PDB file of C-alpha atoms and ligand atoms in Angstrom:
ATOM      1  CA  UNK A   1      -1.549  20.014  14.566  1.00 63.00           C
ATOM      2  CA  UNK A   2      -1.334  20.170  10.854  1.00 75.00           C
ATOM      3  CA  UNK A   3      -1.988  17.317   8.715  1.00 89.00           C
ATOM      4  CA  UNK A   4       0.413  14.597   8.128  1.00 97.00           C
ATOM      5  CA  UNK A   5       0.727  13.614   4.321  1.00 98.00           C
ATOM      6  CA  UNK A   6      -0.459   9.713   3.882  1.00 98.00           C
ATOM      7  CA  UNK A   7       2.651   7.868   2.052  1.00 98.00           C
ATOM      8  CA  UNK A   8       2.450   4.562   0.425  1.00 98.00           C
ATOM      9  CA  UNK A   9       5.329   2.811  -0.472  1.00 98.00           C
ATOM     10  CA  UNK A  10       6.209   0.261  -3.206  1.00 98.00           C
ATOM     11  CA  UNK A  11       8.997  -1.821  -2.580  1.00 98.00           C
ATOM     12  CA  UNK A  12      11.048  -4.835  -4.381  1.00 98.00           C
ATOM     13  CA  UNK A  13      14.203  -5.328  -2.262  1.00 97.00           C
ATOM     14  CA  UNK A  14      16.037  -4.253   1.380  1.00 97.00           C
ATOM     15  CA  UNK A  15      14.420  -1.647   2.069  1.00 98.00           C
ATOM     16  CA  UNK A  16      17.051   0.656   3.295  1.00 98.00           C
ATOM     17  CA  UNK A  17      15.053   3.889   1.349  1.00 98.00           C
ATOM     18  CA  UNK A  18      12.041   3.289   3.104  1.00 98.00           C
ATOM     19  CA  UNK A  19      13.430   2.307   6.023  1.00 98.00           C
ATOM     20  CA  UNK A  20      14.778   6.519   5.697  1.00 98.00           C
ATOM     21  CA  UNK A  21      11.603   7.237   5.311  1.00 98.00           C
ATOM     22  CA  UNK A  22      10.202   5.741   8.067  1.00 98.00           C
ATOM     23  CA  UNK A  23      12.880   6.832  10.374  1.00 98.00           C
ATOM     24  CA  UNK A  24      12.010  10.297   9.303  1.00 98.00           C
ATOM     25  CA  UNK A  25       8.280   9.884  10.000  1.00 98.00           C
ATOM     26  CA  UNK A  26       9.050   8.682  13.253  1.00 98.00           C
ATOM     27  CA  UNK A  27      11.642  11.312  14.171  1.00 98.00           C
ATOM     28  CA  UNK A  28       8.912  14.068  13.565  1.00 97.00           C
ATOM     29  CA  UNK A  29      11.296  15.348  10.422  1.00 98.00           C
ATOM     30  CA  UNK A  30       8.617  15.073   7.794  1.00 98.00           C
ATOM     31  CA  UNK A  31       5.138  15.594   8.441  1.00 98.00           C
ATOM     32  CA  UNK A  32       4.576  12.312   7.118  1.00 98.00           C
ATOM     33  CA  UNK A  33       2.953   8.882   7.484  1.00 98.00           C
ATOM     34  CA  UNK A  34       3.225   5.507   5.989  1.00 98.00           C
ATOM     35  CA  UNK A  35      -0.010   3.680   5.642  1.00 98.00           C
ATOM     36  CA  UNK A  36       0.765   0.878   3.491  1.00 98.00           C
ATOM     37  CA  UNK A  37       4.021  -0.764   1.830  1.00 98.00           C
ATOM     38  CA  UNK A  38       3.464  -2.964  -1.292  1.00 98.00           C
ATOM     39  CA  UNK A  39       5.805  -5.544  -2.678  1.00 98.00           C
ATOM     40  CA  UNK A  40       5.495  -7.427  -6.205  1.00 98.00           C
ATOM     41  CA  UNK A  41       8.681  -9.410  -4.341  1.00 98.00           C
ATOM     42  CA  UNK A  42       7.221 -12.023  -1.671  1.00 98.00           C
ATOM     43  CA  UNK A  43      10.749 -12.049  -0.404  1.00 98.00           C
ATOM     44  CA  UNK A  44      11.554  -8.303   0.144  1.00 98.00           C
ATOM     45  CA  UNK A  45      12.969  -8.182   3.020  1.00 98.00           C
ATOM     46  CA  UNK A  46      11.831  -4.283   3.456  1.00 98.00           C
ATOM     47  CA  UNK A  47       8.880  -6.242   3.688  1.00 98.00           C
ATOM     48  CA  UNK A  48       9.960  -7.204   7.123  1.00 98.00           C
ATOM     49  CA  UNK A  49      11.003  -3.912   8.025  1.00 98.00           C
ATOM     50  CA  UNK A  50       7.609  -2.617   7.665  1.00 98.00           C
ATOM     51  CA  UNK A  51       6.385  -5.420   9.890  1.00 97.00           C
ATOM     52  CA  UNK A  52       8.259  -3.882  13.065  1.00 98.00           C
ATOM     53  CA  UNK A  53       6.499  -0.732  12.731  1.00 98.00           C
ATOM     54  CA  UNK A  54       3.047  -1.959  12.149  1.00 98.00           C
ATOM     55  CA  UNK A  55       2.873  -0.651   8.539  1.00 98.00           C
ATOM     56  CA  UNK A  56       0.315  -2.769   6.948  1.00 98.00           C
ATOM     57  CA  UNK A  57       2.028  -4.770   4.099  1.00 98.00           C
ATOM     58  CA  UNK A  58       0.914  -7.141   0.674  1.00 98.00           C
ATOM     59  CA  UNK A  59       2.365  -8.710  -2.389  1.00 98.00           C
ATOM     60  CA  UNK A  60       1.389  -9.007  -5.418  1.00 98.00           C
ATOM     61  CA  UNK A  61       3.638 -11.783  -6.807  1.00 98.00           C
ATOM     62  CA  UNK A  62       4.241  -9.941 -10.556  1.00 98.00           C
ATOM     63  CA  UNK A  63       6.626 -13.108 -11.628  1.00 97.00           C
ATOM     64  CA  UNK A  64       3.844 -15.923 -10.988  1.00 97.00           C
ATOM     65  CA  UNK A  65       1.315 -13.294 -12.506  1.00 97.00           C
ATOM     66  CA  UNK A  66       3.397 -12.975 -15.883  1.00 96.00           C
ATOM     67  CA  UNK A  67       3.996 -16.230 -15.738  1.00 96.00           C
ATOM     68  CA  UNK A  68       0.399 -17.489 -15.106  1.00 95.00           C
ATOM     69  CA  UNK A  69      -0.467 -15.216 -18.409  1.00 94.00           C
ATOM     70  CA  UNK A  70       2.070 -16.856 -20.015  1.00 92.00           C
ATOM     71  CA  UNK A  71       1.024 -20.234 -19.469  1.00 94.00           C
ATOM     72  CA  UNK A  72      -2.791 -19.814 -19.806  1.00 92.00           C
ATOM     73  CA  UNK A  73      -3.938 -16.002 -21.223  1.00 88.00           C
ATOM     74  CA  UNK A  74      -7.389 -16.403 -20.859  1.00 90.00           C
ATOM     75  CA  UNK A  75      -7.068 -17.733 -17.179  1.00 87.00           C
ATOM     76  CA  UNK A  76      -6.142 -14.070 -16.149  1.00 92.00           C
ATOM     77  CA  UNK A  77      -7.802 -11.784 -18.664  1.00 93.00           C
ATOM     78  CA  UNK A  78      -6.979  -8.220 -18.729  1.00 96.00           C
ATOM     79  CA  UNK A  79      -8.903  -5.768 -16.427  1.00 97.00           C
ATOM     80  CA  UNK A  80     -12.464  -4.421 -18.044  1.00 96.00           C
ATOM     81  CA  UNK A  81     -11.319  -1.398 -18.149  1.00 97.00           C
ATOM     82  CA  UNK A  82      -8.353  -1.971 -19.759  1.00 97.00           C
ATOM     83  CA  UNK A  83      -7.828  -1.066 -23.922  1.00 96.00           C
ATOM     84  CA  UNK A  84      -4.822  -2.197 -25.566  1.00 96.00           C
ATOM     85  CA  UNK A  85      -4.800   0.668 -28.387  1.00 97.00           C
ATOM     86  CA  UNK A  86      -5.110   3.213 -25.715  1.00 97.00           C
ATOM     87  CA  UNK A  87      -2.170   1.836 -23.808  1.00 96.00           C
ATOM     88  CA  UNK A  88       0.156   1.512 -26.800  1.00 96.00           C
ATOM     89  CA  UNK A  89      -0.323   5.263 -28.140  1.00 96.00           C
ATOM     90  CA  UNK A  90       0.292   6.552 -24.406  1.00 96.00           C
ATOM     91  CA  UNK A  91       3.363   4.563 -23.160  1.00 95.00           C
ATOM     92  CA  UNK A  92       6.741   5.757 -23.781  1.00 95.00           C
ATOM     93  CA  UNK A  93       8.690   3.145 -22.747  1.00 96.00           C
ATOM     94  CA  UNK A  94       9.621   1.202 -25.665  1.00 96.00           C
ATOM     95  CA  UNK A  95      10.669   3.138 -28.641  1.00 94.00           C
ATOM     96  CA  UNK A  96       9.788   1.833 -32.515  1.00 93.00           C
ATOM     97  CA  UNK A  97      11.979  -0.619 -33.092  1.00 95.00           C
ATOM     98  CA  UNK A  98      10.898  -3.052 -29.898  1.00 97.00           C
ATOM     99  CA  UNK A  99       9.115  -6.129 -31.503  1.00 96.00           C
ATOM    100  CA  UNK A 100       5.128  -5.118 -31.085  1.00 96.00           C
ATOM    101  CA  UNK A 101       4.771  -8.314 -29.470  1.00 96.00           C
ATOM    102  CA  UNK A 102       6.871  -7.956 -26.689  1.00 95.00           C
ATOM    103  CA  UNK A 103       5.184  -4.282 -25.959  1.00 96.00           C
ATOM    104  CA  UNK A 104       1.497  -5.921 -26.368  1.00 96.00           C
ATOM    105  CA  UNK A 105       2.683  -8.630 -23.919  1.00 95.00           C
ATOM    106  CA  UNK A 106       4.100  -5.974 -21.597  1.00 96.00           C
ATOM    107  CA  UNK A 107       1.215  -4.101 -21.716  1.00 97.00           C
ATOM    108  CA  UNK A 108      -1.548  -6.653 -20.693  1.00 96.00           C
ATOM    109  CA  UNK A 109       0.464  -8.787 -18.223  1.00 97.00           C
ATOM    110  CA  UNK A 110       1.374  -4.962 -16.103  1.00 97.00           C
ATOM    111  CA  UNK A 111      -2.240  -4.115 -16.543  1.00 97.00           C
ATOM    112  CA  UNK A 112      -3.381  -7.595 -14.927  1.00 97.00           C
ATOM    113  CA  UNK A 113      -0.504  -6.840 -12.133  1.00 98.00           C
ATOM    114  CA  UNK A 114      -0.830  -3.230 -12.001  1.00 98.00           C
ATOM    115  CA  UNK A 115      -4.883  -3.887 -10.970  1.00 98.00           C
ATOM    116  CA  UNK A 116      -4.141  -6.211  -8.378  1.00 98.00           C
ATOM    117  CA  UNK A 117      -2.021  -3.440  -6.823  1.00 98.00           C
ATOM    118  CA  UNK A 118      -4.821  -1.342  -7.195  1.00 98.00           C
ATOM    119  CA  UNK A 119      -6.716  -3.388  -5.741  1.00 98.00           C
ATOM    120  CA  UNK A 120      -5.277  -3.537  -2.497  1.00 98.00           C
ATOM    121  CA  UNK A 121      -4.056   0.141  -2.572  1.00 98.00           C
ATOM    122  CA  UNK A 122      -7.779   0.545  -2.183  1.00 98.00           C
ATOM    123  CA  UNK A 123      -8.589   0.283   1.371  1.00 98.00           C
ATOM    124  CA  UNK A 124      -5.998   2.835   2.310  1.00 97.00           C
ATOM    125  CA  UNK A 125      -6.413   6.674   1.905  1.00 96.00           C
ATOM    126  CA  UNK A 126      -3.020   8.051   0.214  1.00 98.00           C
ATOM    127  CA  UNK A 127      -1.887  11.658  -0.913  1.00 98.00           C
ATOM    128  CA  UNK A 128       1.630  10.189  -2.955  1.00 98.00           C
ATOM    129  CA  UNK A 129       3.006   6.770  -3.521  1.00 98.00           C
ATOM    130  CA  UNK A 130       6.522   6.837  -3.184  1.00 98.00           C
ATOM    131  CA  UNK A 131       8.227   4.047  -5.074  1.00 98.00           C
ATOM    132  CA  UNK A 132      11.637   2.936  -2.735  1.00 98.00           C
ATOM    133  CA  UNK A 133      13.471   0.484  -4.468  1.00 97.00           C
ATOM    134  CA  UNK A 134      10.473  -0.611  -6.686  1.00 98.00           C
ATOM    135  CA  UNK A 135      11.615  -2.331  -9.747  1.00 97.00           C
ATOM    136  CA  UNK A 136       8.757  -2.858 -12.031  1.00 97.00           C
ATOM    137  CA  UNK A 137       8.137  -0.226 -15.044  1.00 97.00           C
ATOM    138  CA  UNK A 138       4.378   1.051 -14.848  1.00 98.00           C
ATOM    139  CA  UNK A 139       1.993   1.125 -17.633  1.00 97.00           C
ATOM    140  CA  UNK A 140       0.044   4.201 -18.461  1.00 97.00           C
ATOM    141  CA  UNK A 141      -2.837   1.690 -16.721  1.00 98.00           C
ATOM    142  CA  UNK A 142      -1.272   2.048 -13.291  1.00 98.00           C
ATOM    143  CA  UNK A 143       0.001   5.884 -13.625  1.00 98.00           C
ATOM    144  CA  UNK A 144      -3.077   6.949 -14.993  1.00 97.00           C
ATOM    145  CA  UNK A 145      -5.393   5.834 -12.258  1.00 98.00           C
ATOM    146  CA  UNK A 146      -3.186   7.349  -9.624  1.00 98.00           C
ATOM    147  CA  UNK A 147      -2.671  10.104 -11.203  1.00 97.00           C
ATOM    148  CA  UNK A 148      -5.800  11.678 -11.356  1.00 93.00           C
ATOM    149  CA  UNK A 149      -5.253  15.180 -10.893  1.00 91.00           C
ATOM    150  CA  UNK A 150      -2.884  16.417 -13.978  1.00 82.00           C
ATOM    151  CA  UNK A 151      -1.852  19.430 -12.349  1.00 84.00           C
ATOM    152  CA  UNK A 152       0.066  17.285  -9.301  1.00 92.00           C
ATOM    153  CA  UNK A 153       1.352  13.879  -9.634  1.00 97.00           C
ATOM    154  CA  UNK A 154       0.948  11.690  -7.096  1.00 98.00           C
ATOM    155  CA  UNK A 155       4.115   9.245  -7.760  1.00 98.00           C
ATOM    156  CA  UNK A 156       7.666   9.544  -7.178  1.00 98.00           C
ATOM    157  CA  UNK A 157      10.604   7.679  -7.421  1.00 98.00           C
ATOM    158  CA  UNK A 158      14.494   7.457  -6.385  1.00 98.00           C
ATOM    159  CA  UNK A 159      17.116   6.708  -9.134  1.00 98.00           C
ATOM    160  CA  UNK A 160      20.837   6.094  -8.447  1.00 98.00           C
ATOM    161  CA  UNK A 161      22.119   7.951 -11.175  1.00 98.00           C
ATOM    162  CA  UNK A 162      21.667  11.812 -12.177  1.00 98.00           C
ATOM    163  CA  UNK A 163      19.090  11.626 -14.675  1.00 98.00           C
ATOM    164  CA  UNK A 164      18.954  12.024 -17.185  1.00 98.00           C
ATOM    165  CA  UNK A 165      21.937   9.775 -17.687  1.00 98.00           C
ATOM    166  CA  UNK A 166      21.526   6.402 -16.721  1.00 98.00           C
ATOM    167  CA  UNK A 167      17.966   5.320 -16.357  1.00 98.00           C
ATOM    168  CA  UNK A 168      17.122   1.646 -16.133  1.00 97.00           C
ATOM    169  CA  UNK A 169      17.947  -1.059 -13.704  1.00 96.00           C
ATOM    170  CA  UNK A 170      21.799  -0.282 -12.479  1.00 98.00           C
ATOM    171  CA  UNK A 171      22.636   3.067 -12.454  1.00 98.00           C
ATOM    172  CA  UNK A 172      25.630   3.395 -10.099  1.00 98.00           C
ATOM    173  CA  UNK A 173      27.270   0.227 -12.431  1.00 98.00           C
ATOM    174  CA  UNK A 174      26.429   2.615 -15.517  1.00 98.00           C
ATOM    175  CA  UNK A 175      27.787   5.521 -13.674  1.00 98.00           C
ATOM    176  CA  UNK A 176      31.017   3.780 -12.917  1.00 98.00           C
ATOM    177  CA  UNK A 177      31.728   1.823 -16.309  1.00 98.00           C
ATOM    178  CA  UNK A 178      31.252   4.840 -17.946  1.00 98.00           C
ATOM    179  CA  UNK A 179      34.323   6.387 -16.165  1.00 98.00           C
ATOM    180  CA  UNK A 180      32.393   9.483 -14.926  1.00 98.00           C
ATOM    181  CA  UNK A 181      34.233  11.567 -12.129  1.00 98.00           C
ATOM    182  CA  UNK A 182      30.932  12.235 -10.381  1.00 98.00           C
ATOM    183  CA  UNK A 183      28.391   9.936  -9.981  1.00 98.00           C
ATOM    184  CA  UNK A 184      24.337  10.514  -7.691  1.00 98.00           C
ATOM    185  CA  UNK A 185      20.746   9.835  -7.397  1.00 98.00           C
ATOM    186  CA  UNK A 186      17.450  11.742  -8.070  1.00 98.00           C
ATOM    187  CA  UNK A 187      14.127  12.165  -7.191  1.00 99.00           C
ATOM    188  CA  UNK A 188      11.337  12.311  -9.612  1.00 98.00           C
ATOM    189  CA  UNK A 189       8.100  11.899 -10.734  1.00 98.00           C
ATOM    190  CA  UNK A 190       6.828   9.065 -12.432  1.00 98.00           C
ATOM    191  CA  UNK A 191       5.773   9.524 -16.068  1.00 97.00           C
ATOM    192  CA  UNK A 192       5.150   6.899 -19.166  1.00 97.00           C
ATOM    193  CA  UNK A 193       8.652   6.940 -19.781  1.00 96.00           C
ATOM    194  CA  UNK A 194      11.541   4.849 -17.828  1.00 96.00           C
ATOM    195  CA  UNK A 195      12.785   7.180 -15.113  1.00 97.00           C
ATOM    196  CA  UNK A 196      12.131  10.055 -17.023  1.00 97.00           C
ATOM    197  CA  UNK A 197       8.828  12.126 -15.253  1.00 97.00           C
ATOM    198  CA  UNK A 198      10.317  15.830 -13.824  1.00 98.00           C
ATOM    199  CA  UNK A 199      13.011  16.171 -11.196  1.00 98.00           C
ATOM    200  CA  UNK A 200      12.229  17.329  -8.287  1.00 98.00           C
ATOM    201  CA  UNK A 201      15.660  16.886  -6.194  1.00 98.00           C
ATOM    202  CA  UNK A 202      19.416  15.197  -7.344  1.00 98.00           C
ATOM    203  CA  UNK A 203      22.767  14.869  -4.814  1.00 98.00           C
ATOM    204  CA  UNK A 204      26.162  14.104  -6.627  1.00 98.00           C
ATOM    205  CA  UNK A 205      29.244  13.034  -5.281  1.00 98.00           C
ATOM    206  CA  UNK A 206      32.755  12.594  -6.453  1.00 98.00           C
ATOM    207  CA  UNK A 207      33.896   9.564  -7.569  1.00 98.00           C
ATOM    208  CA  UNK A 208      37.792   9.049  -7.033  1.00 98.00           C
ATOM    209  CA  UNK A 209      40.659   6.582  -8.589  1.00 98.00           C
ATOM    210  CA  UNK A 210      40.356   4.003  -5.820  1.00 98.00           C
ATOM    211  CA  UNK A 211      36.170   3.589  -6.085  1.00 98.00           C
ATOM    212  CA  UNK A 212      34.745   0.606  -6.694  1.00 98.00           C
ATOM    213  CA  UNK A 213      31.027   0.283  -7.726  1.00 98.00           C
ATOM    214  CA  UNK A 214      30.445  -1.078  -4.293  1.00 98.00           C
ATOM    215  CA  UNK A 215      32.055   1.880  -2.611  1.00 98.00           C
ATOM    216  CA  UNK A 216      29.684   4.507  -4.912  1.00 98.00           C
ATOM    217  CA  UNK A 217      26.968   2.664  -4.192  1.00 98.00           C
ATOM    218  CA  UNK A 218      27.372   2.727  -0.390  1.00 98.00           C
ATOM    219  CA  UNK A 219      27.954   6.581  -0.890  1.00 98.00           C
ATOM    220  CA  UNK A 220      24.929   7.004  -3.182  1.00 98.00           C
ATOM    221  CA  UNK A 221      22.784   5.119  -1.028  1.00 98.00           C
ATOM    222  CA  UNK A 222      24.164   7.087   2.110  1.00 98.00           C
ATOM    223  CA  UNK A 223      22.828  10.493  -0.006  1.00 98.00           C
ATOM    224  CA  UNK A 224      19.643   8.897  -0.913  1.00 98.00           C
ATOM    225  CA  UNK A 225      18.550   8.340   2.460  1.00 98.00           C
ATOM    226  CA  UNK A 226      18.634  12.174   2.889  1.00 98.00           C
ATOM    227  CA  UNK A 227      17.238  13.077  -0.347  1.00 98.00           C
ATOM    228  CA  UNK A 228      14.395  11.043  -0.833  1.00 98.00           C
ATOM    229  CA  UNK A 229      12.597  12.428   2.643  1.00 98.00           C
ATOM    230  CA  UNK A 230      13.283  15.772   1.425  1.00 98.00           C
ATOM    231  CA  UNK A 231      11.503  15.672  -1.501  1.00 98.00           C
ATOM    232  CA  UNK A 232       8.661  13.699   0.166  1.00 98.00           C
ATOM    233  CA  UNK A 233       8.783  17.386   2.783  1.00 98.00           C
ATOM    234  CA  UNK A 234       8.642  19.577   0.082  1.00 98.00           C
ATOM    235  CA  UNK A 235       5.366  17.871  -1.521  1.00 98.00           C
ATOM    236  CA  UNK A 236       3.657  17.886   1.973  1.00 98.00           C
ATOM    237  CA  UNK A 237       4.552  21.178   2.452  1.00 97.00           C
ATOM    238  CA  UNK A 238       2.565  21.798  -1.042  1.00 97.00           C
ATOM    239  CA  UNK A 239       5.990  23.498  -2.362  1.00 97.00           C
ATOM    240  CA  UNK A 240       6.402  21.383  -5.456  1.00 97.00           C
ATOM    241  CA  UNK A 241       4.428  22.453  -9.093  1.00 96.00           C
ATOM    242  CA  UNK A 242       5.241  21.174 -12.457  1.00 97.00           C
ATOM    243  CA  UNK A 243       4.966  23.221 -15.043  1.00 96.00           C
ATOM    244  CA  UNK A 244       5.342  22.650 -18.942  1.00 96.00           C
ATOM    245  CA  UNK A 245       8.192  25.225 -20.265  1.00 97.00           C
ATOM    246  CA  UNK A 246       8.738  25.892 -23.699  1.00 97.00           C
ATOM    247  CA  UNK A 247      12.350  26.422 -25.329  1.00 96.00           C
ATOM    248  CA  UNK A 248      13.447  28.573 -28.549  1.00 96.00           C
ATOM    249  CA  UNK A 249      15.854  25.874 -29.855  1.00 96.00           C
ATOM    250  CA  UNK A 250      18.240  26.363 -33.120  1.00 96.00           C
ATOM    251  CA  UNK A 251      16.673  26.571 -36.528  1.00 95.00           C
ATOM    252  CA  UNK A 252      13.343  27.772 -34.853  1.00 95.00           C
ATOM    253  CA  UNK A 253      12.733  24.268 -33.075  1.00 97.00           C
ATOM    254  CA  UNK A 254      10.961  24.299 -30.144  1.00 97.00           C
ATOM    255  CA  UNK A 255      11.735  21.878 -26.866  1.00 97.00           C
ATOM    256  CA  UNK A 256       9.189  21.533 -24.135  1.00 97.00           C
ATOM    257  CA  UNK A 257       9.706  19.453 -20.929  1.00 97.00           C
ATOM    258  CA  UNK A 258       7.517  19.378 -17.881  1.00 96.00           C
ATOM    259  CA  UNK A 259       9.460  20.858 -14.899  1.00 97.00           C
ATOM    260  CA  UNK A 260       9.265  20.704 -11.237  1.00 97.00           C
ATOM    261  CA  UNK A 261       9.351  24.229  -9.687  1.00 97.00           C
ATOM    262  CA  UNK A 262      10.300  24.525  -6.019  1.00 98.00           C
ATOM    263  CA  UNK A 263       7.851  27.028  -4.323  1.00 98.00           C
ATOM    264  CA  UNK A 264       9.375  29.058  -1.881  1.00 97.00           C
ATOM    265  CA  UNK A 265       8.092  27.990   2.306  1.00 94.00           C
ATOM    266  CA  UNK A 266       4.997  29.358   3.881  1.00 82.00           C
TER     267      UNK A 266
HETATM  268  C1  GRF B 301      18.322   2.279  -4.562  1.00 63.66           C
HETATM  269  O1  GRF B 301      19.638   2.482  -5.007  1.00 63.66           O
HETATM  270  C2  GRF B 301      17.337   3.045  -5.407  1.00 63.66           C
HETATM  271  O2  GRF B 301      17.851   4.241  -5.906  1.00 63.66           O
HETATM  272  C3  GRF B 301      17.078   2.077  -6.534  1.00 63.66           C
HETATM  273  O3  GRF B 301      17.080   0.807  -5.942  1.00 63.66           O
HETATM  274  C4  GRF B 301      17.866   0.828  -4.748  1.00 63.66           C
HETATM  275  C5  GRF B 301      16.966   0.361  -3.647  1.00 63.66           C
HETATM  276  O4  GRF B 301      17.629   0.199  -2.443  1.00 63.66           O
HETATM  277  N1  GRF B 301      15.861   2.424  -7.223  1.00 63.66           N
HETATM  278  P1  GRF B 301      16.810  -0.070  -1.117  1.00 63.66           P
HETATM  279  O5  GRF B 301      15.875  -1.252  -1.377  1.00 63.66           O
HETATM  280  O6  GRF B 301      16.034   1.184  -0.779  1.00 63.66           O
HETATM  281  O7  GRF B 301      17.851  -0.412  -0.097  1.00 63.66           O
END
């Protein structure tokens, strides 16, 4: 029998992603296997859901952690390994003009979270984490320590919108307000930046007169559910390689973007 591909999955919310997931592991689709889901939400309620199947499950609480740091930084001091300069010359999340402070702030109290994950991650032996529904940014801290080979990263993530338009926190809302005529989610790899690591896989729909945000949504979501254990196939199957392509631009500018390239099967 050929090996199943060992799946951990970070949560914040329902669950109905990883609940997909799971339904495909069970129905032999994927070669696939969950062995943990993690939650910085102690109410998730996908949380629950991986209960029924006998997925092990933890929290790590990333509100009372930020707040703890808050209240009393030296009660939770940063991980030993952890180097602030390092951290703010890799991350790409926050461009110049974000207050330093706020970046510094962001940077140590992830790291502190971002280790407890770690931490109990540990026990359990995973190929790719897949993040369902997760909504915490990583710091180079977190991505760096899972993703230990360069030439394959190890984390993806779903976004409801077709990157690259729309990243952050609502993207069918963004899709919609924006008056666009089509409207879908993507799968891609996790890189410093906010939902912008390589693509791997996108669906789009139409979006008509009459929709709603709640009616894309339940669309998107319906499309997600289908996408997201494809892609999750494709890296078990060893079919997905990024490579870094380089573009002749105008004015002899240059424009290179790490890509994912879909290896035929077999
Ligand atoms: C999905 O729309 C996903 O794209 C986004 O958050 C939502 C999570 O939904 N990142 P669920 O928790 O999987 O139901």
């Amino acid at each position: 029998m050929k090996k199943k591909l060992n799946v951990g999955a970070l949560i914040s919310g329902g669950g109905t992603n990883l609940q997909a997931i799971i339904d495909a592991c069970r129905r032999g689709k994927i070669d696939a296997k969950i062995v943990f889901v993690g939650s910085d939400n102690p109410d998730a309620y996908g949380i629950q859901r991986a209960g029924k199947y006998h997925i092990p499950t933890f929290i790590v609480d990333y509100r009372s952690i930020i707040r703890q740091v808050k209240e009393n930084p030296s009660a939770l001091p940063p991980p030993d390994d952890f180097d602030l300069q390092t951290q703010l010359q890799k991350q790409t999340l926050f461009g110049s003009d974000t207050d330093p402070q706020r970046v510094r702030d962001f940077m140590i109290t992830r790291a502190i979270a971002e280790a407890r994950l770690l931490e109990e991650m540990k026990p359990y032996k995973f190929d790719l984490l897949v993040l369902a529904g997760f909504m915490r940014n990583f710091s180079p801290y977190f991505i760096d320590k899972v993703n230990t080979n360069p030439e394959l990263p190890r984390i993806m993530n779903i976004h409801p919108a077709l990157l690259p338009s729309f990243p952050g926190v609502d993207g069918y809302g963004d899709t919609f307000r924006y008056g666009c005529k089509v409207g879908g989610c993507t799968v891609h790899f996790v890189d410093y930046g906010e939902d912008s690591g390589p693509i791997i896989g996108q669906r789009a729909f139409k979006i008509f007169p009459h929709d709603t945000i709640e009616s894309i949504k339940e669309r998107g979501l319906k499309l997600e559910w289908e996408l997201y254990p494809e892609c999750i196939q494709l890296y078990a199957e060893g079919r997905l390689k990024v490579v870094r392509k380089t573009y002749q631009m105008r004015a002899g500018k240059t424009w290179t973007r790490a890509v994912v390239e879909i290896l035929p099967p077999g």
